[in-house]
C-alpha positions as a Python dict, from the first residue, in 0.01 Angstrom:
ca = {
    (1, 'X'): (0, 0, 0),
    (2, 'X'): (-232, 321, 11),
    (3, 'X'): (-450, 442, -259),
    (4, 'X'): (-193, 614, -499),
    (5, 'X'): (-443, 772, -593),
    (6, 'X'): (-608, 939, -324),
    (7, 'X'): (-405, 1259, -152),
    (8, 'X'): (-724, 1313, 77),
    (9, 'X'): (-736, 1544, 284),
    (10, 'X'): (-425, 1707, 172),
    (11, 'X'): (-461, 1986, -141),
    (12, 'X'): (-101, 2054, -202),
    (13, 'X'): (263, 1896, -159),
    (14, 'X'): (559, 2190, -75),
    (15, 'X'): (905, 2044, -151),
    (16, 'X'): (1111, 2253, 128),
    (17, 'X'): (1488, 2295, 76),
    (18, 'X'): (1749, 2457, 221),
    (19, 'X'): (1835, 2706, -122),
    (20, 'X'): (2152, 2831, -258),
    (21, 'X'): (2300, 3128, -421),
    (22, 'X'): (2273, 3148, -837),
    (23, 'X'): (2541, 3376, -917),
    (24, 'X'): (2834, 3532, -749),
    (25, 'X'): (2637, 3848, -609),
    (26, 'X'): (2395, 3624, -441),
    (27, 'X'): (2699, 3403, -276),
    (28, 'X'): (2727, 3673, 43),
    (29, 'X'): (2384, 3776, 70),
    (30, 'X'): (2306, 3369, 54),
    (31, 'X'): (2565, 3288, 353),
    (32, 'X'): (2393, 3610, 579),
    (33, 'X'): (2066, 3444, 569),
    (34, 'X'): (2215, 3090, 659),
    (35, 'X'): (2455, 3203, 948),
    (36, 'X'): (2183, 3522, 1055),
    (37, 'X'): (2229, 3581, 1423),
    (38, 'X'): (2590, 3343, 1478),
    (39, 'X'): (2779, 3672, 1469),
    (40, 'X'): (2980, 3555, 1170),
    (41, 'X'): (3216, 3848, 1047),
    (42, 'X'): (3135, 3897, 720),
    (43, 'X'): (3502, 3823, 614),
    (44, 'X'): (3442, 3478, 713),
    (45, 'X'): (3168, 3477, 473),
    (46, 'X'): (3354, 3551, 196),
    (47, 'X'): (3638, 3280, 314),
    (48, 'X'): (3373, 3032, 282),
    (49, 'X'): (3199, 3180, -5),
    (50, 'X'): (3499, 3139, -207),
    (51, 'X'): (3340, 2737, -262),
    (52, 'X'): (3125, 2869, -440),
    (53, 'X'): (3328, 3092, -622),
    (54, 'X'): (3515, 2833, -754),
    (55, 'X'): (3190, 2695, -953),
    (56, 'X'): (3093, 3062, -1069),
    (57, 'X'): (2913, 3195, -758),
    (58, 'X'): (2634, 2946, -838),
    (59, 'X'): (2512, 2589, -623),
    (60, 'X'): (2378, 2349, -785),
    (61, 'X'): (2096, 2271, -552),
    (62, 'X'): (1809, 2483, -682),
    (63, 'X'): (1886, 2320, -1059),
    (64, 'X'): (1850, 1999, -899),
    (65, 'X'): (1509, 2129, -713),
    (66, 'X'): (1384, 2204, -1065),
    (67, 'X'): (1462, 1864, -1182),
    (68, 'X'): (1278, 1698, -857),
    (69, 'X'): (991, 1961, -915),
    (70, 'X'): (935, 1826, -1258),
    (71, 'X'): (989, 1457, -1155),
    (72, 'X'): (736, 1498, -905),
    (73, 'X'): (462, 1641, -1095),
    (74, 'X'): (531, 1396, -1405),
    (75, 'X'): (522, 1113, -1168),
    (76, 'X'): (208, 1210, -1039),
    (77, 'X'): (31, 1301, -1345),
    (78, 'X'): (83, 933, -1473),
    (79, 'X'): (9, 769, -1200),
    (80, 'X'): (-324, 941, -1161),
    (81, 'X'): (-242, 1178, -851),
    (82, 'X'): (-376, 1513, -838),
    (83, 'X'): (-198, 1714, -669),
    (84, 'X'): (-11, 2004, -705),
    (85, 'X'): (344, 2063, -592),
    (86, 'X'): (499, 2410, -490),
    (87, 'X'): (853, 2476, -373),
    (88, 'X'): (1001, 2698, -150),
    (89, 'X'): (1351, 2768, 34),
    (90, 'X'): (1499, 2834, 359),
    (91, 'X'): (1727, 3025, 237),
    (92, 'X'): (1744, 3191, -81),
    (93, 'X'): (1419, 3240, -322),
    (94, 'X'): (1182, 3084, -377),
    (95, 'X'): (1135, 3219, -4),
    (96, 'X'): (950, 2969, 201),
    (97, 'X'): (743, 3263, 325),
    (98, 'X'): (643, 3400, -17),
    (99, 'X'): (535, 2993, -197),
    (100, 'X'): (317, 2929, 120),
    (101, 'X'): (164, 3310, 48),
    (102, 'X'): (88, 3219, -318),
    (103, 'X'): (-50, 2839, -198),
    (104, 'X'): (-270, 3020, 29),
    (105, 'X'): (-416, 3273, -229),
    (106, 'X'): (-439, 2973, -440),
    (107, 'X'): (-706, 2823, -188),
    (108, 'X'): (-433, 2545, -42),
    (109, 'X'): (-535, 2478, 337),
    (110, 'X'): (-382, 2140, 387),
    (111, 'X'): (-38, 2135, 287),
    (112, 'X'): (225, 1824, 318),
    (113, 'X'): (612, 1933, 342),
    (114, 'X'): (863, 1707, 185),
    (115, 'X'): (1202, 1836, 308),
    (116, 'X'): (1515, 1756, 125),
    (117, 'X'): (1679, 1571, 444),
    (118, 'X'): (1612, 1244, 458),
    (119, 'X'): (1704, 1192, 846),
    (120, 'X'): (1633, 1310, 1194),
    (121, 'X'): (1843, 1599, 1315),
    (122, 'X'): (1785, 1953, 1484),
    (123, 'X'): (1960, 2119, 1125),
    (124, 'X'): (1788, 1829, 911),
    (125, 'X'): (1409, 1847, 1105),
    (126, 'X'): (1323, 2080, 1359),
    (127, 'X'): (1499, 2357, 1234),
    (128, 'X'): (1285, 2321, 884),
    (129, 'X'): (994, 2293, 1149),
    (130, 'X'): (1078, 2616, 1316),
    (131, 'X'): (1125, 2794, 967),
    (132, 'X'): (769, 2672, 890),
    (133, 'X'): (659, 2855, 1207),
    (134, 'X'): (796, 3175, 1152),
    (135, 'X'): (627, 3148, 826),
    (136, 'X'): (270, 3089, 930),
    (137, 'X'): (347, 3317, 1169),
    (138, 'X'): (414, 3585, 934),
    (139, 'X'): (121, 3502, 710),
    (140, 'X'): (-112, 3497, 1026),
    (141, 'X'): (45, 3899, 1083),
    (142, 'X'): (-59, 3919, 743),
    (143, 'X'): (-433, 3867, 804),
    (144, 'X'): (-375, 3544, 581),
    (145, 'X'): (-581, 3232, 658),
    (146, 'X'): (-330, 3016, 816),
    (147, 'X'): (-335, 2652, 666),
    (148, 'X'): (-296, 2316, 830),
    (149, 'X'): (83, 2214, 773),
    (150, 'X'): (209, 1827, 837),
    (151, 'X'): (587, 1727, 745),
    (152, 'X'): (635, 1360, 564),
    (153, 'X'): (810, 1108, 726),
    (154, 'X'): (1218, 1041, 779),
    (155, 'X'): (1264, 864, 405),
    (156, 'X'): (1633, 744, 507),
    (157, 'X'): (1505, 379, 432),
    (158, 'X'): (1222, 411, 195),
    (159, 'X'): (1335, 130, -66),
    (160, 'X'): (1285, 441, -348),
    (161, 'X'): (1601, 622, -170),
    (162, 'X'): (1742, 314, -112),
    (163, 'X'): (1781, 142, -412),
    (164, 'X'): (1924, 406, -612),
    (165, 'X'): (2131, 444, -371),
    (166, 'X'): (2311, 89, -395),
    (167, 'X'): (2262, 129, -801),
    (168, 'X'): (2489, 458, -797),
    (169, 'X'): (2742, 268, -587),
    (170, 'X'): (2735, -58, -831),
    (171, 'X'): (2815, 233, -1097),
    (172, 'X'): (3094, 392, -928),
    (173, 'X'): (3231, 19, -820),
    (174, 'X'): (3214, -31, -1258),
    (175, 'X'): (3434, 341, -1307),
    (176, 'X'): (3732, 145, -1104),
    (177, 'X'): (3993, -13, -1265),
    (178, 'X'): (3967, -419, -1247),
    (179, 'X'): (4278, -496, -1058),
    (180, 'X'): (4144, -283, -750),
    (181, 'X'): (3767, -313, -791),
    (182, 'X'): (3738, -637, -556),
    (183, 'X'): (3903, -464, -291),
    (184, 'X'): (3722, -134, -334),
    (185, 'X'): (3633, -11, 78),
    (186, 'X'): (3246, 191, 57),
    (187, 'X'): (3266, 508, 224),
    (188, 'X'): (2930, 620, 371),
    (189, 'X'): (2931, 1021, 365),
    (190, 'X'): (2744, 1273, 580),
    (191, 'X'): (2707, 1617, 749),
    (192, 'X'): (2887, 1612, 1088),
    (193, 'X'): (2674, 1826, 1323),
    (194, 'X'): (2824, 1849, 1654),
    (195, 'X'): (2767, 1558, 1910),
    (196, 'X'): (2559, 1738, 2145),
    (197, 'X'): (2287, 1740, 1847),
    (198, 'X'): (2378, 1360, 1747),
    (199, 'X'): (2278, 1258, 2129),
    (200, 'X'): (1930, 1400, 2143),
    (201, 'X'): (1833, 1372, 1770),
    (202, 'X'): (1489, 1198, 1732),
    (203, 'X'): (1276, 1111, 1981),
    (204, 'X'): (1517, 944, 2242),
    (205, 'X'): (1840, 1063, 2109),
    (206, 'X'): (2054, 937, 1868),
    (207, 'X'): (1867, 857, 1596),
    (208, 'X'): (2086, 1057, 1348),
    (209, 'X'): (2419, 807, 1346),
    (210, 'X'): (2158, 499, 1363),
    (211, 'X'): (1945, 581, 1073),
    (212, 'X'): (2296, 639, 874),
    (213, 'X'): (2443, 343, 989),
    (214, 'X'): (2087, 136, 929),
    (215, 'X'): (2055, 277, 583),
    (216, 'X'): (2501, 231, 531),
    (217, 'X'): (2436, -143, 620),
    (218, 'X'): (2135, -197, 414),
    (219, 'X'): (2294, -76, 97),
    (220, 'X'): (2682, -260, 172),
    (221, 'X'): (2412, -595, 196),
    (222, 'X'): (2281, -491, -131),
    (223, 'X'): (2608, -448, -310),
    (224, 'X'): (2762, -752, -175),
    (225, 'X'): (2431, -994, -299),
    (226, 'X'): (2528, -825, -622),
    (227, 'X'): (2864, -851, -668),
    (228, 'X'): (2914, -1159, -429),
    (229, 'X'): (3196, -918, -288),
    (230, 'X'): (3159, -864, 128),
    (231, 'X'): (3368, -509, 114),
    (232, 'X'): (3490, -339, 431),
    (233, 'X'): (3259, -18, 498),
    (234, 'X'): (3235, 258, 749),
    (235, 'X'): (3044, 572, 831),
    (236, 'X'): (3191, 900, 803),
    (237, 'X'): (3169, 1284, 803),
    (238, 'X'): (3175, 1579, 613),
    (239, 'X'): (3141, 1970, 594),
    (240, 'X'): (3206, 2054, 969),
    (241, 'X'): (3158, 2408, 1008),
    (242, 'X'): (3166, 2492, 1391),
    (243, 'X'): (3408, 2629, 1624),
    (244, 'X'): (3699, 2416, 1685),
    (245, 'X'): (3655, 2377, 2011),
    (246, 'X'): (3299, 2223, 2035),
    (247, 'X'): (3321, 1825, 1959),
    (248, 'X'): (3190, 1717, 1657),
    (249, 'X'): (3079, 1395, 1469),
    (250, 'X'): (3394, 1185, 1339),
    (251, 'X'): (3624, 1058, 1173),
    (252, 'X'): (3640, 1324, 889),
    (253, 'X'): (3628, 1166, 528),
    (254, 'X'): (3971, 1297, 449),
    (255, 'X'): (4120, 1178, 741),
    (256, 'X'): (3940, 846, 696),
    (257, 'X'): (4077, 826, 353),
    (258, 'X'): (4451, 846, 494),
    (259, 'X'): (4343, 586, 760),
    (260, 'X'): (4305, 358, 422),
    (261, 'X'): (4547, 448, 205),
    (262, 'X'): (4812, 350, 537),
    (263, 'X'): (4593, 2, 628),
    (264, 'X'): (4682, -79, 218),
    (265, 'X'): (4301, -69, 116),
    (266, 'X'): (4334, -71, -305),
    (267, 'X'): (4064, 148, -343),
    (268, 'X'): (3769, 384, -212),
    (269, 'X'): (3418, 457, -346),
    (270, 'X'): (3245, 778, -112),
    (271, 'X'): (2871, 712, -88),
    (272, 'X'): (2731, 1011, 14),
    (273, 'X'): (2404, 905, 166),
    (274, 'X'): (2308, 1196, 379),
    (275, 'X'): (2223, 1399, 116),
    (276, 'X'): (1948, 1372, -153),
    (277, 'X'): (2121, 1599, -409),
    (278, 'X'): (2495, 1662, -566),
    (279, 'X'): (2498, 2022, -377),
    (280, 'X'): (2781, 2203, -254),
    (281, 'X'): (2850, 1958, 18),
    (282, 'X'): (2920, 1709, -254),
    (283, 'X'): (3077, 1873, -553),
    (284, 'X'): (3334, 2091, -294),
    (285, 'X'): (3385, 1878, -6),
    (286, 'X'): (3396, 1554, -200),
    (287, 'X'): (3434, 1584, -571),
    (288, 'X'): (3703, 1889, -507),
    (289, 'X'): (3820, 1842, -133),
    (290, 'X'): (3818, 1479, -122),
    (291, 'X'): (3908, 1336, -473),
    (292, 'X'): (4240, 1571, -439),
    (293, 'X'): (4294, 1414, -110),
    (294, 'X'): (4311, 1048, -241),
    (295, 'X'): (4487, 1171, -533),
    (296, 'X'): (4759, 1264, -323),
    (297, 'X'): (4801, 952, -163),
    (298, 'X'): (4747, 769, -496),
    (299, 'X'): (4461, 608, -379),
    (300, 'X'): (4210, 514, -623),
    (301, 'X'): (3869, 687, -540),
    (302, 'X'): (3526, 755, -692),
    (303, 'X'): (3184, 894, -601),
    (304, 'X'): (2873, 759, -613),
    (305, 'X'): (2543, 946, -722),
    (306, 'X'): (2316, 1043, -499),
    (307, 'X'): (1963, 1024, -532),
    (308, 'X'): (1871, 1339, -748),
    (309, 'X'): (1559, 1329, -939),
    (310, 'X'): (1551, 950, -1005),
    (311, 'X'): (1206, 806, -1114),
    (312, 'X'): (1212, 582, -793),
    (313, 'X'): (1221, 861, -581),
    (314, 'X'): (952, 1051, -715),
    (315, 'X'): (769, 699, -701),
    (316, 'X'): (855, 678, -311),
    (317, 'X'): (756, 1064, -245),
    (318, 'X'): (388, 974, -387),
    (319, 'X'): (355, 649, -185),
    (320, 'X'): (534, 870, 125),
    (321, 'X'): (214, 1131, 32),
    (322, 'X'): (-87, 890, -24),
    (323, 'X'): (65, 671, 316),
    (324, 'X'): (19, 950, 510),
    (325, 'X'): (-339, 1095, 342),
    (326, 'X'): (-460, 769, 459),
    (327, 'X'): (-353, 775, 841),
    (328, 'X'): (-504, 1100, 839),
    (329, 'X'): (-861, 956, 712),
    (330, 'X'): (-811, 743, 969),
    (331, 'X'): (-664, 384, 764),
    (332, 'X'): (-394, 165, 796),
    (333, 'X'): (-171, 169, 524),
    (334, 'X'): (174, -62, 459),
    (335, 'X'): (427, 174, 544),
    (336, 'X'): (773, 94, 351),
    (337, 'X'): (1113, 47, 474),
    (338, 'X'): (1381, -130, 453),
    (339, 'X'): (1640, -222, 717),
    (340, 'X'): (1617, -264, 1091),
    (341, 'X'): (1458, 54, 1238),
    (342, 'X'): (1133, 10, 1049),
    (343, 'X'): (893, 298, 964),
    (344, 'X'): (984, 683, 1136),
    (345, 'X'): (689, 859, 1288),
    (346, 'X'): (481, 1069, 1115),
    (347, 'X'): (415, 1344, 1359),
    (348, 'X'): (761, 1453, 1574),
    (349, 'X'): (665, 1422, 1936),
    (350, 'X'): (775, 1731, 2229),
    (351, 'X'): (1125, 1717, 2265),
    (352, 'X'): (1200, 1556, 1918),
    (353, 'X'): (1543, 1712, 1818),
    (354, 'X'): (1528, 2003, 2083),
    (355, 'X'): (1702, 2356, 1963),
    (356, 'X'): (1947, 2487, 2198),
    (357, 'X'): (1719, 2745, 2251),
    (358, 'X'): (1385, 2661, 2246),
    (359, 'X'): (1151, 2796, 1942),
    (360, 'X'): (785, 2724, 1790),
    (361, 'X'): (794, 2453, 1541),
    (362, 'X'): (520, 2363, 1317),
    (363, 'X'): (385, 2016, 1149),
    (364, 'X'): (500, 1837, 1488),
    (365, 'X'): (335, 1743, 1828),
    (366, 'X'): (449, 2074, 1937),
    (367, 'X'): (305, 2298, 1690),
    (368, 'X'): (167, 2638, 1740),
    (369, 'X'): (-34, 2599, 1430),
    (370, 'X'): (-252, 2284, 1477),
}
């Protein structure tokens, strides 16, 4: 293990999310910046605003930010880290653009990015990469100092996402009734992003299925020492949002949940391991979507937690930090993971997760902004 001490040479952590709106005039304005330049009729917007709606115009992902803000900075006051930690959005404020102004007029030159996507993807890497360029970019038209900006490591099989992980399903498994519990199926949840992205995501293409399914197997191992029960599990997808004519990752989670309920399965627990937070993704397209799906068929059905703000996580984001500090000073440190694939890289090599059309990227092989 590192120093956990010892964030050298780094002067500040930026937790980097993707934002959401927090009330129901923000909704539109919140969906314009997300879909800017698609050509999305704004009527569209408001279709898919009306998620949203339904939970008063307000997500729940820049709550949960708060939460991992505070968990971070408590977790690295005790444990002797100093370091501060800033936050900024993609999307809605905090802007990206306007935290890395204020960490620059507070003197912060070396700045690590933890990203709230825990795998490799063009929507869940480079495109937080290229929104880091655009923002240097716009401080450096500023006349700002521009400061040094790496990205932490793919955390898809840190042990501190992990376990929690397999605790929330061990939970949800207890919420069952007894006569189905046994023969409860797991349910792995993600994003679907469309297969051309799936085939050249990472550095030699598709990385984002096999870190799910890596991560899927190491938890359904986990749960079955456990419980000494070897369930049935499988992969599957959630909150496609393309045209219906490009191909995209599959089978849905509804449509896998009718696939069960007709193969008899007694019961289904959703583990939504592709995201790190209960956001709209998981309270619409599971807790809403979903749950009335199996209700339907009468098939009992729970959800697991995700990781949130859990102690262990803030644990694994400070080793993730002081890991890294010490490759850069030019050490060796233990680098955790569990499962098959091992650790990711820490710098994204040319190519990694190409756009369709090609744009800078920072904190990567590739960056404008060494």
């Amino acid at each position: 293990m590192s120093d956990a001490t010892d964030a050298r040479p780094y002067d500040a952590l930026l937790l980097l999310s993707f934002g959401g709106p927090e009330g129901p005039d923000d909704v539109v304005p919140f969906l314009e910046n997300v879909t800017r330049g698609r050509g999305i009729p704004r009527e569209r917007l408001e279709e898919v605003g009306q998620h949203y709606y339904l939970f008063g115009g307000v997500s729940p992902i820049n709550a949960q930010n708060r939460e991992l803000l505070a968990a971070l900075r408590e977790d690295f006051a005790a444990n002797g880290l100093d370091l501060p930690v800033y936050w900024g959005n993609r999307n809605w404020a905090p802007y990206l653009t306007d935290t890395l102004r204020e960490m620059v007029s507070d003197g912060r030159r070396r700045i690590l990015v933890l990203a709230t996507s825990a795998y490799a993807s063009y929507s869940g890497c480079r495109q937080y990469r290229e929104n880091l360029a655009e923002a240097l970019a716009a401080l450096d038209a500023e006349g700002l100092e521009v400061p040094r900006v790496d990205k932490l490591r793919h955390y898809f099989n840190h042990p501190g996402f992990v376990r929690p992980v397999a605790d929330g399903v061990l939970a949800a498994l207890a919420e069952l009734p007894g006569d189905v519990r046994a023969g409860a199926h797991l349910v792995f949840t993600t994003h679907s992003i469309p297969l051309s992205q799936a085939g050249t995501s990472g550095p030699d293409g598709g990385a984002y299925v096999a870190q799910h399914l890596d991560t899927a197997r190491v938890i359904a191992d986990a749960v079955r020492r456990e419980t000494g029960v070897d369930r049935p599990w499988e992969l599957v997808y959630q909150s496609r949002s393309g045209a219906p004519h490009v191909p995209w990752l599959e089978p849905d989670v509804c449509d896998h949940l009718e696939a069960l309920h007709g193969q008899g399965a007694p019961a289904a627990v959703m583990v939504p391991i592709g995201f790190v937070s209960d956001h709209m993704e998981v309270l619409y397209d599971l807790d809403t979507e979903a749950m009335a799906k199996a209700g339907e068929l009468g098939l009992p059905a729970v959800r697991s937690a995700t990781v949130g703000a859990d102690p262990r996580f803030a644990a694994a984001v400070r080793d993730l930090v002081t890991e890294r500090a010490a490759a850069e000073r030019g050490e060796h440190p233990e680098r955790c993971a569990l499962g098959a694939l091992g650790p990711s890289h820490d710098v994204c090599p040319v190519g990694c997760c190409p756009a369709r059309t090609p744009r800078p990227a920072a904190a990567g092989a590739d960056s404008p902004y060494a």
